Amino acid sequence: MEKVGFIFDLDGVIVDTAKYHYLAWRKLANELGFEFTKEQNELFKGVSRKKCLEILLDIGNFTATQNQFDKWMVEKNVDYLAYIEKMNSSEILPDVVRVLKYLKNKNIPIALGSASKNARPILEKVDLLLYFDSIVDGNSVTKAKPDPEVFLIAANNLGVAPNSCVVFEDAVAGIQAANKAKMLSIAIGDAEILNEADYNFNDFTEMNDDFLESLINK
Ligand code: BG6
Ligand code: MG
């Protein structure tokens, strides 16, 4: 049997941090004098912080000097970190721990593959660091999703061939990155939006042990 590896995205898969990203971006938009809606926040999922600010400024029809751009990047993150500071394990999404435990009990290598530069402190806050054999985050990559770099580094760190890896993702860019890496892509979220995935689930409560077993033995 070939060795398989599992790669989890963080924001929207393990924890619902999209709401905190939204509040921090909305505060900045409001300070700059325009609205930023929850619908527009959908565009930010899986997208790097820099790209998010570029999209936000586009929405507000704003042009920024490099100094302003850098300042707003820092400002947004300071506000985001204030939300993260208060997080604890109650914010782990349903059945994530069951799935992590199931894989861990079978000695399956597990990696994090996230665009966030705040991934490690978040995993610490919610007490999940112990499940991950490798953490690949926004600090380790040069190319953002949908580029497959983040997942290819994770596979390499786990010592697993890319086509033997399974990726859990909630963002279109993330599903595309997994597909480009030739990994099995499993969407967590809206099946209509995430229609490029190999499988779709609304959340981990819909994913039973038999399905996980079938992935391990694929
Ligand atoms: C992704 C989120 O996981 O991380 C994006 O889905 C976010 O919304 C990106 O912009 C970068 O996060 P951070 O924590 O480095 O600003
Ligand atoms: Mg995500």
PDB file of C-alpha atoms and ligand atoms in Angstrom:
ATOM      1  CA  MET A   1       0.000   0.000   0.000  1.00  0.00           C
ATOM      2  CA  GLU A   2       1.337   3.437  -0.916  1.00  0.00           C
ATOM      3  CA  LYS A   3       1.976   5.906   1.904  1.00  0.00           C
ATOM      4  CA  VAL A   4      -0.662   8.656   1.988  1.00  0.00           C
ATOM      5  CA  GLY A   5      -0.498  12.123   3.527  1.00  0.00           C
ATOM      6  CA  PHE A   6      -3.211  14.548   4.566  1.00  0.00           C
ATOM      7  CA  ILE A   7      -2.961  18.315   4.198  1.00  0.00           C
ATOM      8  CA  PHE A   8      -5.362  20.690   5.928  1.00  0.00           C
ATOM      9  CA  ASP A   9      -5.961  24.314   5.060  1.00  0.00           C
ATOM     10  CA  LEU A  10      -6.464  26.382   8.245  1.00  0.00           C
ATOM     11  CA  ASP A  11      -8.860  29.331   7.840  1.00  0.00           C
ATOM     12  CA  GLY A  12     -12.355  28.013   7.078  1.00  0.00           C
ATOM     13  CA  VAL A  13     -11.370  24.338   7.412  1.00  0.00           C
ATOM     14  CA  ILE A  14     -10.029  24.009  10.960  1.00  0.00           C
ATOM     15  CA  VAL A  15     -11.263  27.305  12.422  1.00  0.00           C
ATOM     16  CA  ASP A  16     -13.725  29.940  11.253  1.00  0.00           C
ATOM     17  CA  THR A  17     -11.303  32.855  11.170  1.00  0.00           C
ATOM     18  CA  ALA A  18     -12.856  34.337   7.998  1.00  0.00           C
ATOM     19  CA  LYS A  19     -15.130  36.380  10.282  1.00  0.00           C
ATOM     20  CA  TYR A  20     -12.120  37.967  12.016  1.00  0.00           C
ATOM     21  CA  HIS A  21     -10.354  38.671   8.725  1.00  0.00           C
ATOM     22  CA  TYR A  22     -13.609  40.300   7.582  1.00  0.00           C
ATOM     23  CA  LEU A  23     -13.946  42.527  10.659  1.00  0.00           C
ATOM     24  CA  ALA A  24     -10.345  43.707  10.364  1.00  0.00           C
ATOM     25  CA  TRP A  25     -10.622  44.453   6.612  1.00  0.00           C
ATOM     26  CA  ARG A  26     -13.990  46.181   7.129  1.00  0.00           C
ATOM     27  CA  LYS A  27     -12.504  48.448   9.797  1.00  0.00           C
ATOM     28  CA  LEU A  28      -9.762  49.516   7.400  1.00  0.00           C
ATOM     29  CA  ALA A  29     -12.247  50.060   4.555  1.00  0.00           C
ATOM     30  CA  ASN A  30     -14.462  52.162   6.830  1.00  0.00           C
ATOM     31  CA  GLU A  31     -11.487  54.231   7.937  1.00  0.00           C
ATOM     32  CA  LEU A  32     -10.699  54.859   4.301  1.00  0.00           C
ATOM     33  CA  GLY A  33     -14.329  55.891   3.787  1.00  0.00           C
ATOM     34  CA  PHE A  34     -15.998  52.988   1.999  1.00  0.00           C
ATOM     35  CA  GLU A  35     -18.072  49.878   2.719  1.00  0.00           C
ATOM     36  CA  PHE A  36     -16.820  46.294   2.573  1.00  0.00           C
ATOM     37  CA  THR A  37     -19.526  43.634   2.509  1.00  0.00           C
ATOM     38  CA  LYS A  38     -19.596  39.990   3.594  1.00  0.00           C
ATOM     39  CA  GLU A  39     -20.165  39.021  -0.040  1.00  0.00           C
ATOM     40  CA  GLN A  40     -17.010  40.862  -1.078  1.00  0.00           C
ATOM     41  CA  ASN A  41     -15.164  39.064   1.727  1.00  0.00           C
ATOM     42  CA  GLU A  42     -15.753  35.792  -0.175  1.00  0.00           C
ATOM     43  CA  LEU A  43     -13.110  36.959  -2.663  1.00  0.00           C
ATOM     44  CA  PHE A  44     -10.572  37.034   0.148  1.00  0.00           C
ATOM     45  CA  LYS A  45     -10.734  33.325   1.040  1.00  0.00           C
ATOM     46  CA  GLY A  46      -7.429  31.548   0.504  1.00  0.00           C
ATOM     47  CA  VAL A  47      -5.888  34.741  -0.839  1.00  0.00           C
ATOM     48  CA  SER A  48      -2.665  36.207   0.597  1.00  0.00           C
ATOM     49  CA  ARG A  49      -2.788  39.308   2.798  1.00  0.00           C
ATOM     50  CA  LYS A  50      -1.062  41.427   0.143  1.00  0.00           C
ATOM     51  CA  LYS A  51      -3.500  40.330  -2.575  1.00  0.00           C
ATOM     52  CA  CYS A  52      -6.447  40.981  -0.218  1.00  0.00           C
ATOM     53  CA  LEU A  53      -5.318  44.575   0.311  1.00  0.00           C
ATOM     54  CA  GLU A  54      -4.942  45.033  -3.439  1.00  0.00           C
ATOM     55  CA  ILE A  55      -8.521  43.787  -3.948  1.00  0.00           C
ATOM     56  CA  LEU A  56      -9.801  45.967  -1.079  1.00  0.00           C
ATOM     57  CA  LEU A  57      -8.213  49.094  -2.543  1.00  0.00           C
ATOM     58  CA  ASP A  58      -9.698  48.195  -5.928  1.00  0.00           C
ATOM     59  CA  ILE A  59     -13.144  47.925  -4.327  1.00  0.00           C
ATOM     60  CA  GLY A  60     -12.726  51.373  -2.749  1.00  0.00           C
ATOM     61  CA  ASN A  61     -11.178  52.797  -5.912  1.00  0.00           C
ATOM     62  CA  PHE A  62      -8.115  53.736  -3.941  1.00  0.00           C
ATOM     63  CA  THR A  63      -4.534  54.102  -5.098  1.00  0.00           C
ATOM     64  CA  ALA A  64      -1.891  53.854  -2.406  1.00  0.00           C
ATOM     65  CA  THR A  65       1.751  54.823  -2.135  1.00  0.00           C
ATOM     66  CA  GLN A  66       4.056  51.985  -1.103  1.00  0.00           C
ATOM     67  CA  ASN A  67       4.298  53.528   2.384  1.00  0.00           C
ATOM     68  CA  GLN A  68       0.519  53.648   2.812  1.00  0.00           C
ATOM     69  CA  PHE A  69       0.178  50.113   1.470  1.00  0.00           C
ATOM     70  CA  ASP A  70       2.739  48.777   3.961  1.00  0.00           C
ATOM     71  CA  LYS A  71       1.133  50.716   6.810  1.00  0.00           C
ATOM     72  CA  TRP A  72      -2.348  49.353   6.045  1.00  0.00           C
ATOM     73  CA  MET A  73      -1.025  45.793   5.812  1.00  0.00           C
ATOM     74  CA  VAL A  74       0.388  46.175   9.325  1.00  0.00           C
ATOM     75  CA  GLU A  75      -2.723  47.910  10.645  1.00  0.00           C
ATOM     76  CA  LYS A  76      -5.062  45.190   9.382  1.00  0.00           C
ATOM     77  CA  ASN A  77      -2.896  42.491  10.898  1.00  0.00           C
ATOM     78  CA  VAL A  78      -2.688  44.223  14.288  1.00  0.00           C
ATOM     79  CA  ASP A  79      -6.499  44.351  14.378  1.00  0.00           C
ATOM     80  CA  TYR A  80      -6.755  40.717  13.234  1.00  0.00           C
ATOM     81  CA  LEU A  81      -4.300  39.609  15.928  1.00  0.00           C
ATOM     82  CA  ALA A  82      -6.453  41.252  18.594  1.00  0.00           C
ATOM     83  CA  TYR A  83      -9.278  38.874  17.606  1.00  0.00           C
ATOM     84  CA  ILE A  84      -6.959  35.865  17.424  1.00  0.00           C
ATOM     85  CA  GLU A  85      -5.636  36.658  20.892  1.00  0.00           C
ATOM     86  CA  LYS A  86      -8.988  35.660  22.395  1.00  0.00           C
ATOM     87  CA  MET A  87      -9.372  32.380  20.475  1.00  0.00           C
ATOM     88  CA  ASN A  88      -9.506  29.018  22.209  1.00  0.00           C
ATOM     89  CA  SER A  89     -10.373  25.431  21.310  1.00  0.00           C
ATOM     90  CA  SER A  90     -14.110  26.183  21.373  1.00  0.00           C
ATOM     91  CA  GLU A  91     -13.582  27.766  17.945  1.00  0.00           C
ATOM     92  CA  ILE A  92     -12.416  24.568  16.257  1.00  0.00           C
ATOM     93  CA  LEU A  93     -14.964  23.660  13.573  1.00  0.00           C
ATOM     94  CA  PRO A  94     -17.207  20.601  14.159  1.00  0.00           C
ATOM     95  CA  ASP A  95     -15.573  17.161  13.946  1.00  0.00           C
ATOM     96  CA  VAL A  96     -12.141  18.495  12.961  1.00  0.00           C
ATOM     97  CA  VAL A  97     -10.670  16.914  16.093  1.00  0.00           C
ATOM     98  CA  ARG A  98     -12.385  13.574  15.359  1.00  0.00           C
ATOM     99  CA  VAL A  99     -10.813  13.484  11.880  1.00  0.00           C
ATOM    100  CA  LEU A 100      -7.373  14.537  13.140  1.00  0.00           C
ATOM    101  CA  LYS A 101      -7.526  11.886  15.886  1.00  0.00           C
ATOM    102  CA  TYR A 102      -8.636   9.200  13.429  1.00  0.00           C
ATOM    103  CA  LEU A 103      -5.673   9.920  11.146  1.00  0.00           C
ATOM    104  CA  LYS A 104      -3.202  10.268  14.013  1.00  0.00           C
ATOM    105  CA  ASN A 105      -4.268   6.906  15.471  1.00  0.00           C
ATOM    106  CA  LYS A 106      -3.397   5.330  12.118  1.00  0.00           C
ATOM    107  CA  ASN A 107      -0.001   7.087  12.028  1.00  0.00           C
ATOM    108  CA  ILE A 108      -0.928   8.998   8.893  1.00  0.00           C
ATOM    109  CA  PRO A 109       1.344  12.015   8.316  1.00  0.00           C
ATOM    110  CA  ILE A 110      -0.519  15.316   8.591  1.00  0.00           C
ATOM    111  CA  ALA A 111       0.503  18.774   7.370  1.00  0.00           C
ATOM    112  CA  LEU A 112      -0.958  22.238   7.442  1.00  0.00           C
ATOM    113  CA  GLY A 113      -1.011  24.056   4.101  1.00  0.00           C
ATOM    114  CA  SER A 114      -2.146  27.615   4.719  1.00  0.00           C
ATOM    115  CA  ALA A 115      -1.699  31.034   3.119  1.00  0.00           C
ATOM    116  CA  SER A 116      -1.738  32.655   6.551  1.00  0.00           C
ATOM    117  CA  LYS A 117       1.344  34.041   8.233  1.00  0.00           C
ATOM    118  CA  ASN A 118      -0.510  33.658  11.537  1.00  0.00           C
ATOM    119  CA  ALA A 119      -1.098  29.912  11.222  1.00  0.00           C
ATOM    120  CA  ARG A 120       1.231  28.719  13.984  1.00  0.00           C
ATOM    121  CA  PRO A 121      -0.064  31.052  16.733  1.00  0.00           C
ATOM    122  CA  ILE A 122      -3.651  30.134  15.807  1.00  0.00           C
ATOM    123  CA  LEU A 123      -2.920  26.391  16.057  1.00  0.00           C
ATOM    124  CA  GLU A 124      -1.274  27.059  19.418  1.00  0.00           C
ATOM    125  CA  LYS A 125      -4.273  29.038  20.661  1.00  0.00           C
ATOM    126  CA  VAL A 126      -6.738  26.285  19.766  1.00  0.00           C
ATOM    127  CA  ASP A 127      -4.362  23.597  21.021  1.00  0.00           C
ATOM    128  CA  LEU A 128      -3.996  21.605  17.791  1.00  0.00           C
ATOM    129  CA  LEU A 129      -0.276  22.010  17.127  1.00  0.00           C
ATOM    130  CA  LEU A 130       0.432  18.454  18.342  1.00  0.00           C
ATOM    131  CA  TYR A 131      -1.404  16.844  15.399  1.00  0.00           C
ATOM    132  CA  PHE A 132       0.785  18.361  12.678  1.00  0.00           C
ATOM    133  CA  ASP A 133       3.992  16.779  11.421  1.00  0.00           C
ATOM    134  CA  SER A 134       4.669  19.799   9.226  1.00  0.00           C
ATOM    135  CA  ILE A 135       3.369  23.355   9.066  1.00  0.00           C
ATOM    136  CA  VAL A 136       3.632  25.137   5.753  1.00  0.00           C
ATOM    137  CA  ASP A 137       2.215  28.643   5.927  1.00  0.00           C
ATOM    138  CA  GLY A 138       2.416  32.098   4.392  1.00  0.00           C
ATOM    139  CA  ASN A 139       5.934  32.493   5.769  1.00  0.00           C
ATOM    140  CA  SER A 140       7.222  29.457   3.864  1.00  0.00           C
ATOM    141  CA  VAL A 141       5.981  30.140   0.344  1.00  0.00           C
ATOM    142  CA  THR A 142       6.871  32.535  -2.448  1.00  0.00           C
ATOM    143  CA  LYS A 143       3.778  31.896  -4.573  1.00  0.00           C
ATOM    144  CA  ALA A 144       0.210  32.172  -3.286  1.00  0.00           C
ATOM    145  CA  LYS A 145      -2.647  29.725  -3.983  1.00  0.00           C
ATOM    146  CA  PRO A 146      -3.829  28.834  -6.671  1.00  0.00           C
ATOM    147  CA  ASP A 147      -0.154  28.083  -7.197  1.00  0.00           C
ATOM    148  CA  PRO A 148       0.447  24.549  -5.837  1.00  0.00           C
ATOM    149  CA  GLU A 149       3.707  25.500  -4.057  1.00  0.00           C
ATOM    150  CA  VAL A 150       2.305  25.389  -0.502  1.00  0.00           C
ATOM    151  CA  PHE A 151       0.946  21.843  -0.951  1.00  0.00           C
ATOM    152  CA  LEU A 152       4.015  20.553  -2.808  1.00  0.00           C
ATOM    153  CA  ILE A 153       6.271  21.740   0.028  1.00  0.00           C
ATOM    154  CA  ALA A 154       3.914  20.065   2.524  1.00  0.00           C
ATOM    155  CA  ALA A 155       4.015  16.751   0.593  1.00  0.00           C
ATOM    156  CA  ASN A 156       7.792  16.928   0.427  1.00  0.00           C
ATOM    157  CA  ASN A 157       8.041  17.612   4.172  1.00  0.00           C
ATOM    158  CA  LEU A 158       5.797  14.613   4.878  1.00  0.00           C
ATOM    159  CA  GLY A 159       7.829  12.413   2.531  1.00  0.00           C
ATOM    160  CA  VAL A 160       4.708  11.551   0.535  1.00  0.00           C
ATOM    161  CA  ALA A 161       4.294  11.692  -3.269  1.00  0.00           C
ATOM    162  CA  PRO A 162       1.968  14.556  -4.295  1.00  0.00           C
ATOM    163  CA  ASN A 163      -0.486  12.182  -5.985  1.00  0.00           C
ATOM    164  CA  SER A 164      -0.804  10.283  -2.691  1.00  0.00           C
ATOM    165  CA  CYS A 165      -1.863  13.403  -0.789  1.00  0.00           C
ATOM    166  CA  VAL A 166      -5.371  14.441   0.207  1.00  0.00           C
ATOM    167  CA  VAL A 167      -6.141  18.155   0.660  1.00  0.00           C
ATOM    168  CA  PHE A 168      -9.016  19.682   2.666  1.00  0.00           C
ATOM    169  CA  GLU A 169      -9.842  23.189   1.429  1.00  0.00           C
ATOM    170  CA  ASP A 170     -12.630  25.785   1.666  1.00  0.00           C
ATOM    171  CA  ALA A 171     -11.404  28.209  -1.008  1.00  0.00           C
ATOM    172  CA  VAL A 172     -11.614  28.027  -4.794  1.00  0.00           C
ATOM    173  CA  ALA A 173      -7.956  29.090  -5.037  1.00  0.00           C
ATOM    174  CA  GLY A 174      -7.035  26.281  -2.641  1.00  0.00           C
ATOM    175  CA  ILE A 175      -8.941  23.605  -4.571  1.00  0.00           C
ATOM    176  CA  GLN A 176      -7.236  24.778  -7.761  1.00  0.00           C
ATOM    177  CA  ALA A 177      -3.837  24.621  -6.035  1.00  0.00           C
ATOM    178  CA  ALA A 178      -4.522  21.038  -4.860  1.00  0.00           C
ATOM    179  CA  ASN A 179      -5.667  20.002  -8.335  1.00  0.00           C
ATOM    180  CA  LYS A 180      -2.561  21.534  -9.919  1.00  0.00           C
ATOM    181  CA  ALA A 181      -0.436  19.597  -7.426  1.00  0.00           C
ATOM    182  CA  LYS A 182      -2.215  16.395  -8.638  1.00  0.00           C
ATOM    183  CA  MET A 183      -3.574  15.793  -5.132  1.00  0.00           C
ATOM    184  CA  LEU A 184      -7.061  14.602  -4.209  1.00  0.00           C
ATOM    185  CA  SER A 185      -9.037  17.768  -3.455  1.00  0.00           C
ATOM    186  CA  ILE A 186     -11.803  17.688  -0.870  1.00  0.00           C
ATOM    187  CA  ALA A 187     -13.917  20.806  -0.530  1.00  0.00           C
ATOM    188  CA  ILE A 188     -15.329  21.868   2.812  1.00  0.00           C
ATOM    189  CA  GLY A 189     -18.155  24.282   2.069  1.00  0.00           C
ATOM    190  CA  ASP A 190     -20.557  25.224  -0.692  1.00  0.00           C
ATOM    191  CA  ALA A 191     -20.489  22.585  -3.474  1.00  0.00           C
ATOM    192  CA  GLU A 192     -21.666  25.070  -6.084  1.00  0.00           C
ATOM    193  CA  ILE A 193     -18.813  27.473  -5.420  1.00  0.00           C
ATOM    194  CA  LEU A 194     -16.239  24.711  -4.906  1.00  0.00           C
ATOM    195  CA  ASN A 195     -17.295  22.686  -7.955  1.00  0.00           C
ATOM    196  CA  GLU A 196     -13.741  21.942  -9.120  1.00  0.00           C
ATOM    197  CA  ALA A 197     -13.098  19.651  -6.136  1.00  0.00           C
ATOM    198  CA  ASP A 198     -12.959  15.850  -6.347  1.00  0.00           C
ATOM    199  CA  TYR A 199     -15.344  15.609  -3.368  1.00  0.00           C
ATOM    200  CA  ASN A 200     -17.593  18.076  -1.557  1.00  0.00           C
ATOM    201  CA  PHE A 201     -18.772  18.172   2.057  1.00  0.00           C
ATOM    202  CA  ASN A 202     -20.483  20.980   3.948  1.00  0.00           C
ATOM    203  CA  ASP A 203     -18.341  20.194   6.976  1.00  0.00           C
ATOM    204  CA  PHE A 204     -16.475  17.320   8.635  1.00  0.00           C
ATOM    205  CA  THR A 205     -19.597  16.030  10.391  1.00  0.00           C
ATOM    206  CA  GLU A 206     -20.678  14.705   6.969  1.00  0.00           C
ATOM    207  CA  MET A 207     -17.444  12.748   6.530  1.00  0.00           C
ATOM    208  CA  ASN A 208     -17.662   9.339   8.183  1.00  0.00           C
ATOM    209  CA  ASP A 209     -14.846   6.980   9.166  1.00  0.00           C
ATOM    210  CA  ASP A 210     -15.533   4.699   6.181  1.00  0.00           C
ATOM    211  CA  PHE A 211     -14.862   7.581   3.821  1.00  0.00           C
ATOM    212  CA  LEU A 212     -11.634   8.457   5.660  1.00  0.00           C
ATOM    213  CA  GLU A 213     -10.619   4.813   5.502  1.00  0.00           C
ATOM    214  CA  SER A 214     -11.240   4.766   1.743  1.00  0.00           C
ATOM    215  CA  LEU A 215      -8.887   7.772   1.381  1.00  0.00           C
ATOM    216  CA  ILE A 216      -6.184   6.073   3.407  1.00  0.00           C
ATOM    217  CA  ASN A 217      -6.408   2.936   1.269  1.00  0.00           C
ATOM    218  CA  LYS A 218      -6.783   4.686  -2.072  1.00  0.00           C
TER     219      LYS A 218
HETATM  220  C1  BG6 B   1      -5.921  32.564   4.253  1.00  0.00           C
HETATM  221  C2  BG6 B   1      -7.251  33.265   4.394  1.00  0.00           C
HETATM  222  O1  BG6 B   1      -5.950  31.345   4.942  1.00  0.00           O
HETATM  223  O2  BG6 B   1      -4.874  33.361   4.783  1.00  0.00           O
HETATM  224  C3  BG6 B   1      -7.179  34.636   3.729  1.00  0.00           C
HETATM  225  O3  BG6 B   1      -8.271  32.489   3.798  1.00  0.00           O
HETATM  226  C4  BG6 B   1      -6.025  35.424   4.328  1.00  0.00           C
HETATM  227  O4  BG6 B   1      -8.390  35.307   3.894  1.00  0.00           O
HETATM  228  C5  BG6 B   1      -4.720  34.636   4.177  1.00  0.00           C
HETATM  229  O5  BG6 B   1      -5.900  36.672   3.694  1.00  0.00           O
HETATM  230  C6  BG6 B   1      -3.511  35.350   4.792  1.00  0.00           C
HETATM  231  O6  BG6 B   1      -3.685  35.417   6.175  1.00  0.00           O
HETATM  232  P1  BG6 B   1      -2.799  36.258   7.180  1.00  0.00           P
HETATM  233  O7  BG6 B   1      -3.163  35.702   8.534  1.00  0.00           O
HETATM  234  O8  BG6 B   1      -1.359  36.006   6.828  1.00  0.00           O
HETATM  235  O9  BG6 B   1      -3.151  37.681   6.995  1.00  0.00           O
HETATM  236 MG    MG B   2      -9.218  28.585   3.836  1.00  0.00          MG
END
